[in-house]
Coordinates of C-alpha atoms and ligand atoms in Angstrom, one line a residue:
M245 CA 148.9 91.4 -41.4
L246 CA 145.8 90.2 -39.7
R247 CA 146.5 86.7 -40.8
T248 CA 149.4 84.3 -40.8
H249 CA 148.3 82.2 -43.8
T250 CA 145.8 82.3 -46.6
C251 CA 142.9 79.8 -47.0
G252 CA 144.6 78.1 -49.9
E253 CA 148.0 77.2 -48.6
L254 CA 147.8 74.9 -45.5
T255 CA 148.6 71.2 -46.0
I256 CA 149.4 68.3 -43.9
E257 CA 153.0 69.7 -43.7
N258 CA 151.6 72.4 -41.5
K259 CA 150.1 69.9 -39.0
C260 CA 150.2 71.2 -35.4
T261 CA 151.0 74.8 -36.4
K262 CA 149.1 77.6 -34.8
V263 CA 147.6 79.8 -37.5
T264 CA 145.4 82.8 -38.0
L265 CA 143.1 82.9 -41.1
C266 CA 140.8 85.6 -42.4
G267 CA 138.0 85.1 -44.9
W268 CA 134.3 84.8 -45.8
I269 CA 132.0 82.0 -44.6
Q270 CA 131.2 80.0 -47.7
R271 CA 128.9 77.6 -45.7
S272 CA 128.6 75.9 -42.4
R273 CA 127.4 72.5 -41.3
D274 CA 126.1 71.8 -37.9
L275 CA 126.5 68.1 -37.0
G276 CA 125.4 68.3 -33.3
G277 CA 128.7 67.6 -31.5
M278 CA 130.8 69.3 -34.2
T279 CA 130.3 72.4 -36.4
F280 CA 132.3 72.9 -39.6
I281 CA 132.7 76.2 -41.5
D282 CA 134.2 76.5 -45.0
L283 CA 136.3 79.7 -44.8
R284 CA 137.0 81.2 -48.2
D285 CA 139.4 83.8 -49.4
R286 CA 141.0 84.5 -52.8
Y287 CA 143.4 81.6 -52.5
G288 CA 141.0 78.8 -51.6
I289 CA 138.9 77.2 -48.9
T290 CA 140.0 75.9 -45.5
Q291 CA 137.7 73.9 -43.2
L292 CA 137.3 75.2 -39.7
A293 CA 136.2 72.8 -36.9
F294 CA 134.5 73.6 -33.7
N295 CA 134.0 70.9 -31.1
M296 CA 131.1 71.1 -28.7
E297 CA 132.9 69.0 -26.1
V298 CA 136.1 71.1 -26.2
N299 CA 134.6 74.5 -26.3
A300 CA 130.8 74.7 -26.2
Q301 CA 130.6 78.5 -26.0
L302 CA 132.8 78.9 -29.1
C303 CA 130.9 76.3 -31.0
E304 CA 127.7 78.1 -30.1
K305 CA 129.2 81.3 -31.4
A306 CA 130.2 79.7 -34.7
R307 CA 126.7 78.5 -35.2
Q308 CA 125.3 82.0 -35.1
L309 CA 127.5 83.2 -38.1
G310 CA 125.8 83.6 -41.4
R311 CA 127.0 83.1 -45.0
E312 CA 129.5 85.7 -46.2
Y313 CA 130.3 87.0 -42.7
V314 CA 134.0 88.1 -42.6
I315 CA 135.8 86.4 -39.7
K316 CA 139.2 86.0 -38.3
V317 CA 140.0 82.7 -36.6
T318 CA 143.0 81.4 -34.7
G319 CA 143.6 77.7 -34.1
S320 CA 145.8 74.7 -34.8
V321 CA 146.1 72.8 -38.0
I322 CA 145.0 69.2 -37.5
E323 CA 144.7 66.2 -39.7
R324 CA 141.1 65.6 -40.9
S325 CA 139.5 62.3 -40.3
N326 CA 137.4 62.7 -43.4
K327 CA 139.8 63.8 -46.1
N328 CA 138.8 65.5 -49.4
L329 CA 141.6 64.9 -51.8
K330 CA 140.1 67.1 -54.5
M331 CA 141.0 70.2 -52.5
S332 CA 144.6 71.3 -51.9
T333 CA 143.7 71.9 -48.2
G334 CA 141.5 68.8 -48.0
E335 CA 143.7 66.8 -45.7
I336 CA 143.6 69.3 -42.9
E337 CA 141.3 71.5 -40.8
I338 CA 141.7 74.1 -38.2
L339 CA 140.6 73.3 -34.7
V340 CA 139.6 76.9 -33.8
D341 CA 140.1 78.3 -30.4
E342 CA 139.4 82.0 -31.1
I343 CA 137.0 83.7 -33.4
E344 CA 136.5 87.3 -34.2
V345 CA 133.7 88.7 -36.4
L346 CA 135.4 91.4 -38.6
N347 CA 132.1 92.2 -40.4
E348 CA 128.6 90.8 -40.7
S349 CA 126.9 90.2 -44.0
K350 CA 123.4 90.4 -45.2
T351 CA 122.3 87.1 -46.8
P352 CA 123.6 87.4 -50.4
P353 CA 121.0 87.7 -53.1
F354 CA 122.4 84.6 -54.8
T355 CA 124.6 81.7 -53.8
I356 CA 128.3 82.3 -54.1
E357 CA 129.0 78.8 -55.6
D358 CA 130.3 77.5 -58.8
N359 CA 126.7 76.7 -59.9
T360 CA 125.0 79.8 -58.6
D361 CA 121.2 80.3 -58.6
G362 CA 121.5 84.0 -59.6
G363 CA 120.4 85.3 -63.0
E364 CA 122.8 87.4 -65.0
E365 CA 121.2 90.8 -64.3
L366 CA 121.2 90.1 -60.6
R367 CA 124.8 89.0 -60.6
M368 CA 125.7 92.2 -62.6
K369 CA 124.0 94.4 -60.0
Y370 CA 126.1 92.7 -57.3
R371 CA 129.1 92.2 -59.4
Y372 CA 131.4 92.4 -56.3
L373 CA 129.6 89.3 -55.0
D374 CA 129.8 87.5 -58.3
L375 CA 133.5 88.2 -58.4
R376 CA 133.9 86.2 -55.3
R377 CA 132.9 83.1 -57.3
N378 CA 135.7 80.8 -58.5
I379 CA 134.9 81.0 -62.1
L380 CA 135.2 84.8 -62.3
K381 CA 138.3 84.7 -60.1
K382 CA 140.0 82.3 -62.5
N383 CA 139.0 84.4 -65.4
L384 CA 140.6 87.5 -63.9
E385 CA 143.7 85.5 -63.0
L386 CA 144.0 84.4 -66.6
R387 CA 143.6 87.9 -67.7
H388 CA 146.4 89.1 -65.4
K389 CA 148.7 86.3 -66.6
M390 CA 148.0 87.2 -70.2
S391 CA 148.9 90.8 -69.5
I392 CA 152.1 89.9 -67.7
E393 CA 153.2 87.4 -70.3
T394 CA 152.4 89.9 -73.2
R395 CA 154.5 92.5 -71.5
K396 CA 157.3 90.1 -70.9
Y397 CA 157.4 89.1 -74.6
L398 CA 157.2 92.6 -75.9
N399 CA 159.7 94.0 -73.4
S400 CA 162.1 91.4 -74.4
L401 CA 162.0 92.6 -77.9
D402 CA 162.6 96.2 -77.0
F403 CA 159.0 97.4 -77.3
I404 CA 158.4 100.4 -75.1
D405 CA 155.1 101.0 -73.3
I406 CA 153.9 104.6 -74.0
E407 CA 150.6 106.0 -72.9
T408 CA 148.5 108.0 -75.4
P409 CA 145.7 110.4 -74.5
V410 CA 142.2 109.4 -73.7
L411 CA 140.6 112.8 -74.5
I412 CA 141.1 113.2 -78.2
K413 CA 139.2 114.4 -81.3
S414 CA 136.2 112.9 -83.0
T415 CA 136.9 111.9 -86.5
P416 CA 134.7 110.5 -89.2
E417 CA 135.3 106.9 -90.4
G418 CA 135.2 103.9 -88.1
A419 CA 132.6 103.4 -85.5
R420 CA 130.7 106.0 -83.6
D421 CA 132.7 108.0 -81.0
F422 CA 131.9 108.5 -77.4
V423 CA 132.2 112.3 -76.8
V424 CA 133.0 114.3 -73.8
P425 CA 131.9 118.0 -73.6
S426 CA 134.6 120.6 -72.8
R427 CA 133.6 123.0 -70.1
I428 CA 136.4 125.4 -70.8
N429 CA 135.8 125.4 -74.6
A430 CA 132.1 125.9 -74.7
G431 CA 130.3 124.0 -77.5
E432 CA 133.4 121.8 -78.2
F433 CA 133.8 118.1 -77.5
Y434 CA 136.6 115.6 -77.0
A435 CA 136.2 112.1 -78.2
L436 CA 137.4 109.0 -76.5
P437 CA 139.8 107.0 -78.6
Q438 CA 138.4 104.1 -80.7
S439 CA 142.1 103.1 -80.7
P440 CA 145.4 105.0 -80.4
Q441 CA 145.9 104.5 -84.1
T442 CA 147.1 108.0 -85.2
F443 CA 149.1 108.5 -82.0
K444 CA 151.1 105.3 -82.4
Q445 CA 151.8 106.3 -86.0
L446 CA 153.0 109.7 -84.7
L447 CA 155.2 107.8 -82.2
M448 CA 156.9 106.0 -85.1
I449 CA 157.5 109.4 -86.7
A450 CA 159.0 110.5 -83.4
G451 CA 161.4 107.6 -83.6
Y452 CA 160.1 105.2 -80.9
D453 CA 160.4 102.3 -83.4
R454 CA 158.7 99.7 -81.2
Y455 CA 155.7 100.7 -79.2
Y456 CA 153.0 98.9 -77.2
Q457 CA 150.3 99.7 -74.8
I458 CA 147.6 97.6 -73.2
V459 CA 145.0 100.2 -73.6
R460 CA 141.3 101.0 -73.1
C461 CA 139.4 101.8 -76.3
F462 CA 135.9 103.0 -76.7
R463 CA 133.3 102.4 -79.5
D464 CA 129.7 103.5 -79.4
E465 CA 128.4 100.5 -81.3
D466 CA 125.4 98.3 -80.9
L467 CA 126.3 95.6 -78.4
R468 CA 126.6 91.9 -79.0
A469 CA 127.8 89.1 -76.8
D470 CA 131.4 89.7 -77.7
R471 CA 131.3 93.5 -77.7
Q472 CA 131.6 96.1 -74.9
P473 CA 131.5 99.9 -75.3
E474 CA 134.9 100.0 -73.6
F475 CA 137.3 97.2 -74.2
T476 CA 141.0 96.7 -74.1
Q477 CA 143.6 96.3 -76.9
I478 CA 147.1 95.1 -76.9
D479 CA 148.1 97.9 -79.3
C480 CA 151.5 97.7 -81.1
E481 CA 153.4 99.5 -83.8
M482 CA 156.8 99.0 -85.4
A483 CA 159.0 101.1 -87.7
F484 CA 161.4 99.9 -90.4
V485 CA 159.5 96.7 -91.0
T486 CA 157.7 94.8 -93.7
Q487 CA 154.5 92.9 -93.3
E488 CA 156.5 89.7 -93.0
D489 CA 158.4 91.1 -90.0
I490 CA 155.1 92.0 -88.2
L491 CA 153.5 88.6 -88.9
T492 CA 156.5 86.8 -87.5
T493 CA 156.9 89.1 -84.5
F494 CA 153.2 88.6 -83.4
E495 CA 153.0 85.0 -84.4
G496 CA 155.8 84.9 -81.9
L497 CA 153.6 86.6 -79.3
A498 CA 150.8 84.2 -79.9
K499 CA 153.0 81.2 -79.6
Y500 CA 154.6 82.6 -76.5
L501 CA 151.2 83.1 -74.9
F502 CA 150.0 79.7 -75.9
K503 CA 153.1 78.2 -74.3
N504 CA 153.3 80.3 -71.2
V505 CA 149.6 80.8 -70.4
K506 CA 148.1 77.6 -71.8
G507 CA 151.1 75.3 -71.7
L508 CA 150.6 74.5 -75.4
E509 CA 153.2 74.3 -78.2
I510 CA 151.7 75.7 -81.4
H511 CA 153.5 74.5 -84.6
D512 CA 151.2 75.4 -87.4
F513 CA 150.4 79.0 -88.0
P514 CA 149.0 79.0 -91.6
R515 CA 148.4 82.1 -93.6
I516 CA 145.6 82.3 -96.0
S517 CA 144.5 85.1 -98.3
Y518 CA 141.2 86.9 -97.8
S519 CA 140.0 85.7 -101.1
D520 CA 140.8 82.0 -100.3
A521 CA 139.2 82.4 -96.8
M522 CA 136.0 83.5 -98.5
K523 CA 136.2 80.9 -101.2
Y524 CA 136.9 77.9 -98.9
Y525 CA 135.3 78.9 -95.7
G526 CA 132.9 81.7 -96.6
S527 CA 134.4 83.8 -93.8
D528 CA 137.3 86.2 -93.2
K529 CA 137.7 84.5 -89.8
P530 CA 137.6 80.8 -90.6
D531 CA 137.5 78.2 -87.9
I532 CA 140.2 75.8 -89.1
R533 CA 140.0 73.4 -86.2
F534 CA 138.2 71.3 -88.8
D535 CA 138.5 71.0 -92.6
M536 CA 135.1 70.8 -94.4
K537 CA 136.2 73.2 -97.1
F538 CA 133.7 74.6 -99.6
V539 CA 133.6 73.1 -103.0
E540 CA 132.1 75.2 -105.8
L541 CA 129.8 73.3 -108.1
N542 CA 128.8 75.9 -110.8
N543 CA 130.5 74.0 -113.6
I544 CA 129.0 70.6 -112.6
V545 CA 125.4 71.4 -111.8
K546 CA 124.2 74.0 -114.2
G547 CA 122.2 73.4 -117.4
K548 CA 120.1 70.5 -116.2
N549 CA 116.8 72.5 -115.9
F550 CA 117.0 72.8 -112.1
K551 CA 116.1 76.5 -112.0
V552 CA 117.4 77.2 -108.5
F553 CA 120.9 76.2 -109.6
D554 CA 120.7 77.6 -113.1
D555 CA 119.7 81.0 -111.8
A556 CA 122.3 81.1 -109.0
E557 CA 125.4 83.1 -109.1
L558 CA 127.1 80.5 -106.9
V559 CA 126.3 76.9 -106.1
V560 CA 128.6 75.7 -103.4
G561 CA 128.6 72.9 -100.8
I562 CA 130.4 71.1 -98.0
C563 CA 130.8 67.4 -97.3
A564 CA 130.0 66.3 -93.8
K565 CA 132.0 63.1 -93.2
G566 CA 130.0 60.2 -91.8
C567 CA 126.7 62.0 -91.8
G568 CA 125.2 59.9 -94.7
E569 CA 122.8 58.2 -92.3
Y570 CA 121.2 61.5 -91.3
S571 CA 117.4 61.0 -90.9
R572 CA 114.7 62.9 -92.7
K573 CA 114.2 64.8 -89.4
Q574 CA 117.8 65.8 -89.1
L575 CA 117.9 67.0 -92.7
D576 CA 114.7 69.0 -92.0
E577 CA 116.4 70.5 -89.0
L578 CA 119.3 71.6 -91.2
T579 CA 117.0 73.0 -93.7
E580 CA 115.3 75.0 -91.0
F581 CA 118.7 76.1 -89.7
V582 CA 119.8 77.6 -93.1
K583 CA 116.5 79.3 -93.5
R584 CA 116.8 81.3 -90.3
P585 CA 117.1 85.0 -91.0
Q586 CA 120.6 85.2 -89.4
V587 CA 121.7 82.5 -91.9
G588 CA 119.7 83.7 -94.8
A589 CA 119.5 80.8 -97.3
T590 CA 116.3 79.9 -99.1
G591 CA 116.7 76.2 -99.1
L592 CA 119.1 73.3 -98.8
V593 CA 120.0 70.6 -101.3
Y594 CA 121.5 67.4 -100.0
L595 CA 123.2 64.4 -101.5
R596 CA 123.6 61.3 -99.4
Y597 CA 126.3 58.9 -100.3
N598 CA 124.9 55.7 -98.9
N599 CA 127.1 53.0 -97.4
D600 CA 126.2 50.6 -100.2
G601 CA 127.6 53.1 -102.7
T602 CA 124.3 54.4 -104.0
L603 CA 123.6 58.1 -104.1
K604 CA 120.4 59.8 -103.1
S605 CA 119.7 63.5 -103.4
S606 CA 116.9 65.9 -102.8
V607 CA 117.0 66.8 -106.5
D608 CA 117.0 63.3 -108.1
K609 CA 114.4 64.6 -110.6
F610 CA 117.0 66.7 -112.3
Y611 CA 120.2 64.7 -111.8
D612 CA 120.7 61.0 -112.5
E613 CA 123.2 58.8 -110.7
D614 CA 126.0 59.5 -113.1
L615 CA 125.7 63.2 -112.6
L616 CA 125.5 62.8 -108.8
K617 CA 128.7 60.7 -108.9
K618 CA 130.4 63.7 -110.3
W619 CA 129.3 65.8 -107.4
A620 CA 130.5 63.3 -105.0
E621 CA 133.9 63.2 -106.8
A622 CA 134.2 67.0 -106.6
F623 CA 134.0 66.6 -102.8
D624 CA 136.1 63.5 -102.7
A625 CA 133.2 62.0 -100.8
K626 CA 133.1 58.5 -99.5
P627 CA 130.2 56.1 -98.8
G628 CA 128.7 57.3 -95.6
D629 CA 129.2 61.0 -96.3
L630 CA 126.6 63.7 -96.6
I631 CA 126.9 66.6 -99.0
L632 CA 125.0 69.8 -98.3
I633 CA 124.6 72.4 -101.0
L634 CA 123.4 76.0 -101.1
A635 CA 122.8 78.3 -104.1
G636 CA 122.1 81.9 -104.7
A637 CA 123.9 85.3 -104.8
A638 CA 127.6 84.6 -104.2
E639 CA 128.4 86.5 -101.0
K640 CA 125.1 85.7 -99.3
T641 CA 125.5 82.0 -100.1
Q642 CA 129.1 82.0 -98.8
I643 CA 128.0 83.5 -95.6
A644 CA 125.1 81.1 -95.2
L645 CA 127.2 78.1 -95.9
S646 CA 129.8 79.3 -93.5
C647 CA 127.1 79.2 -90.8
L648 CA 126.1 75.7 -91.8
R649 CA 129.7 74.6 -91.8
L650 CA 130.1 75.8 -88.2
E651 CA 126.8 74.2 -87.3
M652 CA 128.0 70.8 -88.7
G653 CA 131.4 71.3 -86.9
N654 CA 129.4 71.7 -83.7
R655 CA 127.2 68.7 -84.4
L656 CA 130.3 66.5 -85.2
G657 CA 132.1 67.7 -82.1
L658 CA 134.9 69.2 -84.2
R659 CA 135.0 72.6 -82.3
S660 CA 136.4 71.6 -79.0
P661 CA 137.4 74.7 -77.0
N662 CA 140.5 72.8 -75.9
K663 CA 141.8 72.6 -79.4
Y664 CA 143.4 75.7 -80.9
A665 CA 143.9 76.6 -84.5
P666 CA 145.4 80.0 -85.1
L667 CA 146.1 81.5 -88.5
W668 CA 146.6 84.8 -90.3
V669 CA 144.2 86.0 -92.9
V670 CA 146.2 88.3 -95.2
D671 CA 145.7 90.4 -98.4
F672 CA 142.4 92.0 -97.3
P673 CA 140.8 94.3 -99.8
L674 CA 141.6 98.0 -99.1
L675 CA 138.1 99.2 -99.6
E676 CA 134.6 98.2 -99.2
W677 CA 131.7 99.6 -101.3
D678 CA 128.6 100.6 -99.4
E679 CA 125.4 100.5 -101.5
E680 CA 123.4 102.6 -99.2
T681 CA 125.7 105.7 -99.1
K682 CA 127.2 104.9 -102.5
R683 CA 130.8 105.3 -101.4
F684 CA 133.8 103.4 -100.5
Y685 CA 134.8 102.8 -96.9
A686 CA 138.2 101.6 -95.7
K687 CA 138.0 97.9 -94.9
H688 CA 140.5 98.3 -92.1
H689 CA 141.1 102.0 -91.6
P690 CA 142.1 105.0 -93.8
F691 CA 145.8 104.7 -92.9
T692 CA 146.2 101.3 -94.3
S693 CA 148.6 101.0 -97.2
P694 CA 147.5 99.5 -100.5
K695 CA 149.8 96.8 -101.9
P696 CA 152.3 98.9 -104.0
E697 CA 151.5 96.9 -107.1
D698 CA 147.8 97.6 -106.7
I699 CA 148.1 101.4 -106.3
P700 CA 147.3 102.1 -110.0
L701 CA 144.0 100.4 -109.6
L702 CA 142.9 103.1 -107.1
D703 CA 142.1 105.2 -110.2
T704 CA 140.6 102.4 -112.3
N705 CA 139.1 99.7 -110.1
P706 CA 139.3 100.7 -106.4
S707 CA 137.4 97.6 -105.2
E708 CA 140.1 95.4 -106.6
V709 CA 142.9 97.0 -104.6
R710 CA 144.4 94.7 -102.0
A711 CA 145.8 96.1 -98.7
N712 CA 148.9 95.2 -96.8
A713 CA 146.4 94.2 -94.0
Y714 CA 146.1 91.1 -91.9
D715 CA 144.0 89.6 -89.2
M716 CA 144.9 87.0 -86.6
V717 CA 142.2 84.5 -86.1
I718 CA 142.0 81.8 -83.5
N719 CA 139.2 79.2 -83.6
G720 CA 137.0 81.3 -85.8
V721 CA 137.4 84.4 -83.6
E722 CA 139.1 87.5 -84.9
I723 CA 141.7 88.1 -82.2
G724 CA 143.4 91.1 -83.8
G725 CA 144.3 92.9 -87.0
G726 CA 146.6 95.5 -88.4
S727 CA 148.4 96.7 -91.5
I728 CA 151.4 98.4 -93.0
R729 CA 150.6 102.1 -93.0
I730 CA 150.7 104.7 -95.6
H731 CA 153.7 107.0 -94.7
D732 CA 153.5 109.3 -97.7
K733 CA 151.5 112.4 -97.6
M734 CA 150.3 112.3 -101.2
L735 CA 149.2 108.7 -101.0
Q736 CA 147.4 109.4 -97.8
K737 CA 145.6 112.3 -99.5
K738 CA 144.7 110.0 -102.4
M739 CA 143.3 107.4 -100.1
L740 CA 141.2 110.0 -98.3
N741 CA 140.0 111.4 -101.6
T742 CA 139.0 107.8 -102.6
L743 CA 137.0 107.7 -99.4
G744 CA 135.2 110.9 -100.4
F745 CA 137.1 113.5 -98.5
S746 CA 137.9 116.7 -100.4
D747 CA 141.4 118.0 -100.0
E748 CA 140.2 120.6 -97.6
E749 CA 138.2 118.1 -95.4
A750 CA 141.2 115.7 -95.4
Q751 CA 143.4 118.6 -94.2
I752 CA 140.9 119.5 -91.4
Q753 CA 140.4 116.0 -90.2
F754 CA 143.8 114.4 -90.7
G755 CA 146.1 117.4 -91.4
F756 CA 148.1 116.7 -88.2
L757 CA 149.1 113.3 -89.5
M758 CA 149.7 114.3 -93.1
N759 CA 151.8 117.2 -91.9
A760 CA 153.8 114.9 -89.7
F761 CA 154.4 112.7 -92.8
E762 CA 156.5 115.6 -94.1
Y763 CA 159.0 115.4 -91.3
G764 CA 160.7 112.2 -92.0
A765 CA 158.1 109.5 -91.5
P766 CA 159.7 106.0 -91.5
P767 CA 157.9 103.0 -93.1
H768 CA 155.8 101.5 -90.3
G769 CA 153.0 99.2 -89.5
G770 CA 151.4 97.5 -86.6
V771 CA 148.6 95.5 -85.1
A772 CA 146.1 95.6 -82.3
F773 CA 144.7 92.6 -80.5
G774 CA 141.4 92.5 -78.7
F775 CA 142.7 91.6 -75.2
D776 CA 139.3 90.7 -73.6
R777 CA 138.5 88.5 -76.6
W778 CA 141.9 86.8 -76.5
C779 CA 141.4 86.1 -72.8
A780 CA 137.9 84.7 -73.5
V781 CA 139.3 82.4 -76.3
F782 CA 142.0 81.1 -74.0
G783 CA 139.4 80.6 -71.3
G784 CA 137.2 78.6 -73.7
S785 CA 134.3 81.1 -73.5
D786 CA 132.3 83.1 -76.1
S787 CA 131.6 86.0 -73.9
I788 CA 134.2 88.7 -73.2
R789 CA 132.1 90.0 -70.3
D790 CA 133.3 87.1 -68.2
Y791 CA 136.8 88.4 -68.5
I792 CA 136.1 92.0 -67.5
A793 CA 135.9 92.8 -63.9
F794 CA 133.1 95.4 -64.2
P795 CA 131.4 95.0 -67.6
K796 CA 128.3 96.7 -69.1
N797 CA 125.2 94.9 -69.9
N798 CA 123.4 94.4 -73.3
A799 CA 122.0 97.9 -73.1
A800 CA 125.5 99.4 -72.5
R801 CA 124.6 100.1 -68.9
D802 CA 126.6 99.4 -65.8
I803 CA 123.7 98.4 -63.6
M804 CA 125.8 98.2 -60.5
I805 CA 126.7 101.9 -60.4
D806 CA 123.7 102.8 -62.5
S807 CA 125.4 104.4 -65.4
P808 CA 124.9 106.3 -67.7
A809 CA 122.9 108.7 -65.5
K810 CA 121.6 112.2 -65.6
I811 CA 123.7 115.0 -64.4
S812 CA 122.5 118.1 -62.5
S813 CA 121.3 121.2 -64.4
L814 CA 124.2 123.0 -62.8
Q815 CA 126.6 120.6 -64.5
L816 CA 124.7 120.9 -67.7
D817 CA 124.9 124.7 -67.6
E818 CA 128.6 124.7 -67.0
L819 CA 129.0 122.5 -70.0
N820 CA 126.7 124.6 -72.1
I821 CA 124.5 121.7 -72.9
I822 CA 120.8 121.8 -73.4
V823 CA 119.3 118.4 -73.1
K824 CA 116.3 117.6 -75.3
D825 CA 113.0 117.2 -73.3
I826 CA 112.7 113.6 -74.3
V827 CA 115.6 112.7 -72.0
N828 CA 114.4 114.7 -69.0
K829 CA 110.9 113.1 -69.3
K830 CA 112.4 109.6 -69.2
Ligands
LIG252 N1 144.0 100.5 -84.7 C1 143.6 99.3 -85.4 C2 142.2 98.8 -84.8 O1 141.9 99.2 -83.7 C3 144.6 98.2 -85.4 C4 145.8 98.5 -86.1 O2 145.7 98.8 -87.3 O3 146.9 98.5 -85.6 O4 141.6 98.0 -85.4

């Protein structure tokens, strides 16, 4: 090794030891008689000291070195006169007697400090420099730890890690595929997997009854802050299990990760049905770090000539504890908030429960004090509380109120990233109707099993069929989801028919799976977790990008390597691809 120690390990215990360190120059300070350099490597920072009186030539040399130069120094560990107890190496410094420049560095385009002056795009372009910063280093260390602990837990339960192919076949359903042209098979394409779903099911049929893989998946979707075209799943499948077995096993994984990565004991892991999640939180990924459940008011408020409520399919509200003193301005702000297009409400009705016990609403014209008392009772409100009500079409109103609930949670400081509230949402609907294409889509995916008792409804009322499907949610973020699968050919065929596939199309697209069902398919089910997302939630961040070493930007580009990029006409010819003019002109 070029070094005897790292920049993070020397303490007062090492006093008088002769050491050699390698690293990058974080900063240097020239104090006339003395020059100090902070030397950084992956493990920390160690202060180097050069004394003009002891070795003027060396001191002069040190002064010439710029930021991010890579150097190797040899010297003795001495006790610092000016200690910095915030740093693990803060009690010592190295009195250097030899210095070697291993490589020079241009001045970096942004400061490599915790609070950098570099904008996001610039830092993405020089990601290798950004990765030198503490924050990203900590994120990648957290990710590594998550991966190790996940493997430990699953290995201990006899799960086996099996790799599945990356060049597979494009199938309808789900998101858009990324495709790869085949040179050898002109005019044909592979697709990159959106998930190893069918392969893990085939592994169950093959008898590998507990599988996992921490695996890259690809979806060609429009990007959002928490989406990347390629992302990583903890993908799992089990045979001979019920839904209950899967929930317990992976609740176990979550608790294990909380304990071993975050040092937290999780006791409560509630389960709530999809319909209750929508009813009480207006969301299938409720943030239950705080209560503020929805209360439906249809029966109380209708028939009093207030047209907005009378015409509404749903009148529903929340009670914000202790917000009764909100000013006119604050209430106007909330009204503006709910009217934002992303939230989608047309207006906001409020009811203030004043500290003196009187009630004041924005619709006093229609409701006298006695009626308002009934509203307050429905929420179990107390003097000092504020009730916020939305009305309109049911689903739209639920979604809007869900946004308002989260906003109030933020305002009241109820959504601390250091508090964790995981839960399972269960009993999802099997299907989702799409008005535009006038057909059903699988809410989860086409291999999800309906609840056996709901199977007859497939013929009569498909939208009422519930699935044996579940999502794990932490702090309002969907961390993962899965289902018990169909393992019967006829039921799979029926499901595909319901999704609009003819028997023939079903055979072409999914014949390999349905045929496999004829060779002794065991009952099975599984789950997949968004690994990047889980890391972000544990790191207390909204953006998965900060937990991926080399992510893509908002336009799905890697601006460091400049990808995607054109390929040569020779390559195009080999692949039998003719690119439309529009691309070449770009
Ligand atoms: N393959 C599914 C997904 O990616 C997860 C599962 O059902 O196991 O969402």
